[in-house]
Amino acid sequence: MTNLMEKKIGVLLSGRGSNFEALADSVAAGRIPDAEISIVISNREDAPGLLRATERRIPARMIPSKGVEREAYDRLVVAALNEARVDLVCLAGFMRLLSPYFVAAFRGRILNIHPSLLPAFPGLEAQRQALDYGVKFSGCTVHFVNENLDAGPIVAQAIVPVKPGDTEETLAARILCEEHRIYTEAVRLVLSGKFRIEGRRVLPTAEEHSEERLAGRAKRG
Ligand code: GRF
């Protein structure tokens, strides 16, 4: 029997899918309560994340994007998300810009994870950009998606140090651990609805804030 209170998450990915798996683990463990991942969609047939979804018995669909015009493609994806009754769309390594049509269809209900402290280093190869720039700290950001690239209001961020011997790979791996942690936190907050947006600021409600502090205290023992 389906639980009507359960919020449905749709995940879009193009590759490995470790963020999808982190979200799936968090849903299964109750760290994201009253939720299910109702569909995983990939634009690439060879995305390992699709296979991972199937292994977890989560409905998975491949909707190929090659040669399809951007909005026409997005109409197909939006239709699939609506069919799966998705409340919140989570981009998890989905290597495509969303059209204004898509953003309007799920306004305020699309999250993305990006491997830098936005607004620094938007776009591709964020870890490479951070190394080339010489920053001492980078990190990751979960943000709402709007019409501009990596630009919507920020829900969660984590700081990650850049070490002297870092390569793109070692830095990316250190950042990825934090991505998995904050994506769960951000999805939990957004699905709880216990926040408001003022300008660009995403502000947890007082209730959420004190729950968080209590949870933090409990974790620290
Ligand atoms: C992550 O670094 C994410 O921040 C970026 O794409 C990568 C996806 O990794 N948007 P995975 O497929 O979730 O493992």
PDB file of C-alpha atoms and ligand atoms in Angstrom:
ATOM      1  CA  MET A   1       0.000   0.000   0.000  1.00  0.00           C
ATOM      2  CA  THR A   2       1.368   3.440  -0.817  1.00  0.00           C
ATOM      3  CA  ASN A   3       1.759   5.893   2.025  1.00  0.00           C
ATOM      4  CA  LEU A   4       0.062   9.141   0.976  1.00  0.00           C
ATOM      5  CA  MET A   5       2.197  11.146   3.393  1.00  0.00           C
ATOM      6  CA  GLU A   6       5.369   9.885   1.785  1.00  0.00           C
ATOM      7  CA  LYS A   7       7.176  12.482  -0.319  1.00  0.00           C
ATOM      8  CA  LYS A   8       8.458  11.262  -3.666  1.00  0.00           C
ATOM      9  CA  ILE A   9      11.948  12.058  -4.854  1.00  0.00           C
ATOM     10  CA  GLY A  10      13.043  11.859  -8.482  1.00  0.00           C
ATOM     11  CA  VAL A  11      16.779  11.605  -9.125  1.00  0.00           C
ATOM     12  CA  LEU A  12      18.404  12.626 -12.415  1.00  0.00           C
ATOM     13  CA  LEU A  13      21.918  11.408 -13.149  1.00  0.00           C
ATOM     14  CA  SER A  14      24.348  10.874 -16.013  1.00  0.00           C
ATOM     15  CA  GLY A  15      27.126   8.826 -14.425  1.00  0.00           C
ATOM     16  CA  ARG A  16      28.437   7.042 -11.362  1.00  0.00           C
ATOM     17  CA  GLY A  17      25.526   7.844  -9.078  1.00  0.00           C
ATOM     18  CA  SER A  18      27.268   7.937  -5.696  1.00  0.00           C
ATOM     19  CA  ASN A  19      25.106  10.875  -4.584  1.00  0.00           C
ATOM     20  CA  PHE A  20      22.010   8.966  -5.645  1.00  0.00           C
ATOM     21  CA  GLU A  21      23.195   5.984  -3.595  1.00  0.00           C
ATOM     22  CA  ALA A  22      23.869   8.204  -0.581  1.00  0.00           C
ATOM     23  CA  LEU A  23      20.304   9.552  -0.831  1.00  0.00           C
ATOM     24  CA  ALA A  24      18.892   6.043  -1.275  1.00  0.00           C
ATOM     25  CA  ASP A  25      20.817   4.850   1.814  1.00  0.00           C
ATOM     26  CA  SER A  26      19.530   7.840   3.804  1.00  0.00           C
ATOM     27  CA  VAL A  27      15.930   7.183   2.781  1.00  0.00           C
ATOM     28  CA  ALA A  28      16.300   3.490   3.704  1.00  0.00           C
ATOM     29  CA  ALA A  29      17.865   4.354   7.070  1.00  0.00           C
ATOM     30  CA  GLY A  30      15.197   6.952   7.941  1.00  0.00           C
ATOM     31  CA  ARG A  31      17.647   9.871   7.866  1.00  0.00           C
ATOM     32  CA  ILE A  32      15.295  11.284   5.228  1.00  0.00           C
ATOM     33  CA  PRO A  33      11.980  10.352   6.854  1.00  0.00           C
ATOM     34  CA  ASP A  34       8.632   9.788   5.131  1.00  0.00           C
ATOM     35  CA  ALA A  35      10.155   9.723   1.667  1.00  0.00           C
ATOM     36  CA  GLU A  36      10.882   7.368  -1.180  1.00  0.00           C
ATOM     37  CA  ILE A  37      12.848   7.628  -4.391  1.00  0.00           C
ATOM     38  CA  SER A  38      10.110   6.958  -6.909  1.00  0.00           C
ATOM     39  CA  ILE A  39      12.204   7.215 -10.056  1.00  0.00           C
ATOM     40  CA  VAL A  40      15.785   7.511 -11.283  1.00  0.00           C
ATOM     41  CA  ILE A  41      16.273   8.911 -14.765  1.00  0.00           C
ATOM     42  CA  SER A  42      19.477   8.965 -16.778  1.00  0.00           C
ATOM     43  CA  ASN A  43      20.146  10.568 -20.134  1.00  0.00           C
ATOM     44  CA  ARG A  44      22.969   8.085 -20.707  1.00  0.00           C
ATOM     45  CA  GLU A  45      22.539   4.386 -21.214  1.00  0.00           C
ATOM     46  CA  ASP A  46      25.983   3.607 -19.804  1.00  0.00           C
ATOM     47  CA  ALA A  47      25.447   5.481 -16.511  1.00  0.00           C
ATOM     48  CA  PRO A  48      26.452   3.101 -13.689  1.00  0.00           C
ATOM     49  CA  GLY A  49      23.901   4.885 -11.469  1.00  0.00           C
ATOM     50  CA  LEU A  50      21.074   3.368 -13.539  1.00  0.00           C
ATOM     51  CA  LEU A  51      22.308  -0.138 -12.806  1.00  0.00           C
ATOM     52  CA  ARG A  52      22.663   0.713  -9.104  1.00  0.00           C
ATOM     53  CA  ALA A  53      19.024   1.866  -9.082  1.00  0.00           C
ATOM     54  CA  THR A  54      17.846  -1.358 -10.704  1.00  0.00           C
ATOM     55  CA  GLU A  55      19.858  -3.402  -8.192  1.00  0.00           C
ATOM     56  CA  ARG A  56      18.053  -1.506  -5.416  1.00  0.00           C
ATOM     57  CA  ARG A  57      14.701  -2.174  -7.103  1.00  0.00           C
ATOM     58  CA  ILE A  58      14.109   1.527  -7.596  1.00  0.00           C
ATOM     59  CA  PRO A  59      12.279   2.301 -10.866  1.00  0.00           C
ATOM     60  CA  ALA A  60      14.925   3.426 -13.373  1.00  0.00           C
ATOM     61  CA  ARG A  61      14.455   4.925 -16.823  1.00  0.00           C
ATOM     62  CA  MET A  62      16.855   5.815 -19.558  1.00  0.00           C
ATOM     63  CA  ILE A  63      15.689   8.744 -21.643  1.00  0.00           C
ATOM     64  CA  PRO A  64      18.410   9.352 -24.243  1.00  0.00           C
ATOM     65  CA  SER A  65      19.249  12.991 -24.832  1.00  0.00           C
ATOM     66  CA  LYS A  66      21.529  12.647 -27.819  1.00  0.00           C
ATOM     67  CA  GLY A  67      20.234  14.621 -30.772  1.00  0.00           C
ATOM     68  CA  VAL A  68      17.109  15.826 -28.941  1.00  0.00           C
ATOM     69  CA  GLU A  69      16.558  19.578 -28.655  1.00  0.00           C
ATOM     70  CA  ARG A  70      16.813  20.851 -25.045  1.00  0.00           C
ATOM     71  CA  GLU A  71      13.196  21.726 -24.331  1.00  0.00           C
ATOM     72  CA  ALA A  72      11.819  18.729 -26.226  1.00  0.00           C
ATOM     73  CA  TYR A  73      14.046  16.539 -24.058  1.00  0.00           C
ATOM     74  CA  ASP A  74      13.001  18.282 -20.869  1.00  0.00           C
ATOM     75  CA  ARG A  75       9.332  17.777 -21.745  1.00  0.00           C
ATOM     76  CA  LEU A  76       9.949  14.026 -21.831  1.00  0.00           C
ATOM     77  CA  VAL A  77      11.730  14.098 -18.467  1.00  0.00           C
ATOM     78  CA  VAL A  78       9.099  16.309 -16.811  1.00  0.00           C
ATOM     79  CA  ALA A  79       6.368  13.953 -18.064  1.00  0.00           C
ATOM     80  CA  ALA A  80       8.213  10.967 -16.569  1.00  0.00           C
ATOM     81  CA  LEU A  81       8.696  12.785 -13.253  1.00  0.00           C
ATOM     82  CA  ASN A  82       5.021  13.725 -13.128  1.00  0.00           C
ATOM     83  CA  GLU A  83       4.019  10.173 -13.967  1.00  0.00           C
ATOM     84  CA  ALA A  84       6.077   9.058 -10.946  1.00  0.00           C
ATOM     85  CA  ARG A  85       4.298  11.796  -8.884  1.00  0.00           C
ATOM     86  CA  VAL A  86       7.609  13.364  -7.917  1.00  0.00           C
ATOM     87  CA  ASP A  87       7.546  16.143  -5.294  1.00  0.00           C
ATOM     88  CA  LEU A  88      11.258  16.962  -5.316  1.00  0.00           C
ATOM     89  CA  VAL A  89      13.801  16.573  -8.122  1.00  0.00           C
ATOM     90  CA  CYS A  90      17.402  15.905  -7.084  1.00  0.00           C
ATOM     91  CA  LEU A  91      20.088  16.417  -9.693  1.00  0.00           C
ATOM     92  CA  ALA A  92      22.977  14.102  -8.910  1.00  0.00           C
ATOM     93  CA  GLY A  93      25.647  14.451 -11.548  1.00  0.00           C
ATOM     94  CA  PHE A  94      23.111  15.189 -14.284  1.00  0.00           C
ATOM     95  CA  MET A  95      25.281  16.663 -16.999  1.00  0.00           C
ATOM     96  CA  ARG A  96      22.694  18.864 -18.674  1.00  0.00           C
ATOM     97  CA  LEU A  97      21.434  22.405 -18.257  1.00  0.00           C
ATOM     98  CA  LEU A  98      17.728  22.513 -17.503  1.00  0.00           C
ATOM     99  CA  SER A  99      15.500  24.554 -19.802  1.00  0.00           C
ATOM    100  CA  PRO A 100      13.256  27.338 -18.425  1.00  0.00           C
ATOM    101  CA  TYR A 101      10.367  24.944 -19.146  1.00  0.00           C
ATOM    102  CA  PHE A 102      11.771  22.362 -16.728  1.00  0.00           C
ATOM    103  CA  VAL A 103      12.580  24.940 -14.034  1.00  0.00           C
ATOM    104  CA  ALA A 104       9.046  26.370 -14.269  1.00  0.00           C
ATOM    105  CA  ALA A 105       7.464  22.909 -14.103  1.00  0.00           C
ATOM    106  CA  PHE A 106       9.196  22.191 -10.771  1.00  0.00           C
ATOM    107  CA  ARG A 107       9.838  25.711  -9.508  1.00  0.00           C
ATOM    108  CA  GLY A 108      11.371  25.685  -6.034  1.00  0.00           C
ATOM    109  CA  ARG A 109      11.390  21.887  -6.114  1.00  0.00           C
ATOM    110  CA  ILE A 110      14.716  21.126  -7.822  1.00  0.00           C
ATOM    111  CA  LEU A 111      17.997  20.681  -5.932  1.00  0.00           C
ATOM    112  CA  ASN A 112      21.510  20.274  -7.283  1.00  0.00           C
ATOM    113  CA  ILE A 113      24.795  19.307  -5.657  1.00  0.00           C
ATOM    114  CA  HIS A 114      27.932  21.059  -6.857  1.00  0.00           C
ATOM    115  CA  PRO A 115      31.534  20.249  -5.835  1.00  0.00           C
ATOM    116  CA  SER A 116      32.672  23.750  -4.827  1.00  0.00           C
ATOM    117  CA  LEU A 117      31.737  26.512  -2.430  1.00  0.00           C
ATOM    118  CA  LEU A 118      29.459  28.456  -4.751  1.00  0.00           C
ATOM    119  CA  PRO A 119      29.540  31.128  -6.047  1.00  0.00           C
ATOM    120  CA  ALA A 120      33.196  30.115  -6.547  1.00  0.00           C
ATOM    121  CA  PHE A 121      33.915  27.754  -9.426  1.00  0.00           C
ATOM    122  CA  PRO A 122      30.559  27.087 -11.065  1.00  0.00           C
ATOM    123  CA  GLY A 123      30.316  24.875 -14.138  1.00  0.00           C
ATOM    124  CA  LEU A 124      32.467  21.947 -15.147  1.00  0.00           C
ATOM    125  CA  GLU A 125      35.612  20.639 -13.414  1.00  0.00           C
ATOM    126  CA  ALA A 126      35.029  22.622 -10.211  1.00  0.00           C
ATOM    127  CA  GLN A 127      37.761  20.715  -8.337  1.00  0.00           C
ATOM    128  CA  ARG A 128      40.265  21.429 -11.148  1.00  0.00           C
ATOM    129  CA  GLN A 129      39.260  25.108 -11.067  1.00  0.00           C
ATOM    130  CA  ALA A 130      39.827  25.217  -7.280  1.00  0.00           C
ATOM    131  CA  LEU A 131      43.288  23.650  -7.571  1.00  0.00           C
ATOM    132  CA  ASP A 132      44.295  25.914 -10.461  1.00  0.00           C
ATOM    133  CA  TYR A 133      43.155  28.987  -8.531  1.00  0.00           C
ATOM    134  CA  GLY A 134      45.169  27.948  -5.498  1.00  0.00           C
ATOM    135  CA  VAL A 135      42.419  28.182  -2.875  1.00  0.00           C
ATOM    136  CA  LYS A 136      43.215  26.644   0.528  1.00  0.00           C
ATOM    137  CA  PHE A 137      39.639  25.592   1.124  1.00  0.00           C
ATOM    138  CA  SER A 138      36.965  24.362  -1.223  1.00  0.00           C
ATOM    139  CA  GLY A 139      33.891  22.275  -0.534  1.00  0.00           C
ATOM    140  CA  CYS A 140      30.449  21.559  -1.848  1.00  0.00           C
ATOM    141  CA  THR A 141      27.066  23.210  -2.137  1.00  0.00           C
ATOM    142  CA  VAL A 142      23.464  22.045  -2.359  1.00  0.00           C
ATOM    143  CA  HIS A 143      21.310  24.713  -3.959  1.00  0.00           C
ATOM    144  CA  PHE A 144      17.911  25.229  -5.485  1.00  0.00           C
ATOM    145  CA  VAL A 145      18.010  25.229  -9.256  1.00  0.00           C
ATOM    146  CA  ASN A 146      16.913  28.294 -11.176  1.00  0.00           C
ATOM    147  CA  GLU A 147      17.368  29.294 -14.827  1.00  0.00           C
ATOM    148  CA  ASN A 148      21.055  30.169 -14.343  1.00  0.00           C
ATOM    149  CA  LEU A 149      23.965  27.775 -14.001  1.00  0.00           C
ATOM    150  CA  ASP A 150      24.731  26.756 -10.378  1.00  0.00           C
ATOM    151  CA  ALA A 151      23.068  29.942  -9.183  1.00  0.00           C
ATOM    152  CA  GLY A 152      19.941  29.285  -7.079  1.00  0.00           C
ATOM    153  CA  PRO A 153      19.553  29.887  -3.309  1.00  0.00           C
ATOM    154  CA  ILE A 154      21.959  27.845  -1.201  1.00  0.00           C
ATOM    155  CA  VAL A 155      20.502  25.186   1.113  1.00  0.00           C
ATOM    156  CA  ALA A 156      23.683  23.626   2.540  1.00  0.00           C
ATOM    157  CA  GLN A 157      27.446  23.913   2.207  1.00  0.00           C
ATOM    158  CA  ALA A 158      30.465  22.131   3.653  1.00  0.00           C
ATOM    159  CA  ILE A 159      34.068  23.293   3.737  1.00  0.00           C
ATOM    160  CA  VAL A 160      36.856  20.939   2.663  1.00  0.00           C
ATOM    161  CA  PRO A 161      40.573  21.787   3.003  1.00  0.00           C
ATOM    162  CA  VAL A 162      42.815  21.669  -0.053  1.00  0.00           C
ATOM    163  CA  LYS A 163      46.042  19.875   0.890  1.00  0.00           C
ATOM    164  CA  PRO A 164      49.455  20.640  -0.637  1.00  0.00           C
ATOM    165  CA  GLY A 165      49.791  17.269  -2.356  1.00  0.00           C
ATOM    166  CA  ASP A 166      46.237  17.206  -3.716  1.00  0.00           C
ATOM    167  CA  THR A 167      45.433  16.132  -7.236  1.00  0.00           C
ATOM    168  CA  GLU A 168      42.053  16.654  -8.832  1.00  0.00           C
ATOM    169  CA  GLU A 169      41.223  13.068  -7.825  1.00  0.00           C
ATOM    170  CA  THR A 170      42.224  13.284  -4.150  1.00  0.00           C
ATOM    171  CA  LEU A 171      40.450  16.611  -3.700  1.00  0.00           C
ATOM    172  CA  ALA A 172      37.343  15.330  -5.479  1.00  0.00           C
ATOM    173  CA  ALA A 173      37.263  12.255  -3.225  1.00  0.00           C
ATOM    174  CA  ARG A 174      37.517  14.377  -0.052  1.00  0.00           C
ATOM    175  CA  ILE A 175      34.760  16.678  -1.288  1.00  0.00           C
ATOM    176  CA  LEU A 176      32.562  13.728  -2.305  1.00  0.00           C
ATOM    177  CA  CYS A 177      32.352  12.446   1.292  1.00  0.00           C
ATOM    178  CA  GLU A 178      30.918  15.797   2.331  1.00  0.00           C
ATOM    179  CA  GLU A 179      28.583  15.871  -0.690  1.00  0.00           C
ATOM    180  CA  HIS A 180      26.970  12.655   0.467  1.00  0.00           C
ATOM    181  CA  ARG A 181      26.458  14.062   3.957  1.00  0.00           C
ATOM    182  CA  ILE A 182      25.053  17.486   3.066  1.00  0.00           C
ATOM    183  CA  TYR A 183      22.802  16.260   0.236  1.00  0.00           C
ATOM    184  CA  THR A 184      20.927  14.177   2.798  1.00  0.00           C
ATOM    185  CA  GLU A 185      20.688  17.122   5.205  1.00  0.00           C
ATOM    186  CA  ALA A 186      19.429  19.426   2.472  1.00  0.00           C
ATOM    187  CA  VAL A 187      16.817  16.986   1.156  1.00  0.00           C
ATOM    188  CA  ARG A 188      15.585  16.313   4.677  1.00  0.00           C
ATOM    189  CA  LEU A 189      15.209  20.039   5.357  1.00  0.00           C
ATOM    190  CA  VAL A 190      13.490  20.819   2.064  1.00  0.00           C
ATOM    191  CA  LEU A 191      11.045  17.906   2.340  1.00  0.00           C
ATOM    192  CA  SER A 192      10.223  18.904   5.928  1.00  0.00           C
ATOM    193  CA  GLY A 193       9.180  22.336   4.662  1.00  0.00           C
ATOM    194  CA  LYS A 194      10.674  23.857   7.816  1.00  0.00           C
ATOM    195  CA  PHE A 195      12.423  26.753   6.100  1.00  0.00           C
ATOM    196  CA  ARG A 196      11.658  29.979   4.309  1.00  0.00           C
ATOM    197  CA  ILE A 197      13.494  31.806   1.566  1.00  0.00           C
ATOM    198  CA  GLU A 198      14.281  35.492   2.054  1.00  0.00           C
ATOM    199  CA  GLY A 199      15.922  36.920  -1.010  1.00  0.00           C
ATOM    200  CA  ARG A 200      18.679  34.438  -1.673  1.00  0.00           C
ATOM    201  CA  ARG A 201      18.815  33.147   1.905  1.00  0.00           C
ATOM    202  CA  VAL A 202      17.352  29.779   2.846  1.00  0.00           C
ATOM    203  CA  LEU A 203      16.484  30.077   6.538  1.00  0.00           C
ATOM    204  CA  PRO A 204      15.496  27.067   8.661  1.00  0.00           C
ATOM    205  CA  THR A 205      12.534  27.778  10.944  1.00  0.00           C
ATOM    206  CA  ALA A 206      13.238  28.215  14.663  1.00  0.00           C
ATOM    207  CA  GLU A 207      11.723  24.767  15.291  1.00  0.00           C
ATOM    208  CA  GLU A 208      14.006  23.121  12.727  1.00  0.00           C
ATOM    209  CA  HIS A 209      16.970  24.995  14.091  1.00  0.00           C
ATOM    210  CA  SER A 210      16.467  23.709  17.642  1.00  0.00           C
ATOM    211  CA  GLU A 211      15.779  20.153  16.394  1.00  0.00           C
ATOM    212  CA  GLU A 212      19.057  20.325  14.493  1.00  0.00           C
ATOM    213  CA  ARG A 213      20.919  21.498  17.592  1.00  0.00           C
ATOM    214  CA  LEU A 214      19.409  18.696  19.637  1.00  0.00           C
ATOM    215  CA  ALA A 215      20.332  16.165  16.958  1.00  0.00           C
ATOM    216  CA  GLY A 216      23.856  17.589  16.853  1.00  0.00           C
ATOM    217  CA  ARG A 217      24.144  17.300  20.618  1.00  0.00           C
ATOM    218  CA  ALA A 218      22.856  13.722  20.542  1.00  0.00           C
ATOM    219  CA  LYS A 219      25.399  12.817  17.843  1.00  0.00           C
ATOM    220  CA  ARG A 220      28.222  14.275  19.899  1.00  0.00           C
ATOM    221  CA  GLY A 221      26.883  12.281  22.844  1.00  0.00           C
TER     222      GLY A 221
HETATM  223  C1  GRF B   1      29.517  15.112  -8.009  1.00  0.00           C
HETATM  224  O1  GRF B   1      30.807  15.593  -7.763  1.00  0.00           O
HETATM  225  C2  GRF B   1      28.524  16.246  -7.994  1.00  0.00           C
HETATM  226  O2  GRF B   1      28.861  17.269  -7.107  1.00  0.00           O
HETATM  227  C3  GRF B   1      28.593  16.756  -9.415  1.00  0.00           C
HETATM  228  O3  GRF B   1      28.751  15.589 -10.201  1.00  0.00           O
HETATM  229  C4  GRF B   1      29.361  14.570  -9.422  1.00  0.00           C
HETATM  230  C5  GRF B   1      28.445  13.393  -9.469  1.00  0.00           C
HETATM  231  O4  GRF B   1      28.987  12.270  -8.814  1.00  0.00           O
HETATM  232  N1  GRF B   1      27.420  17.519  -9.743  1.00  0.00           N
HETATM  233  P1  GRF B   1      28.085  11.000  -8.575  1.00  0.00           P
HETATM  234  O5  GRF B   1      27.573  10.545  -9.931  1.00  0.00           O
HETATM  235  O6  GRF B   1      26.963  11.394  -7.666  1.00  0.00           O
HETATM  236  O7  GRF B   1      28.976   9.980  -7.958  1.00  0.00           O
END
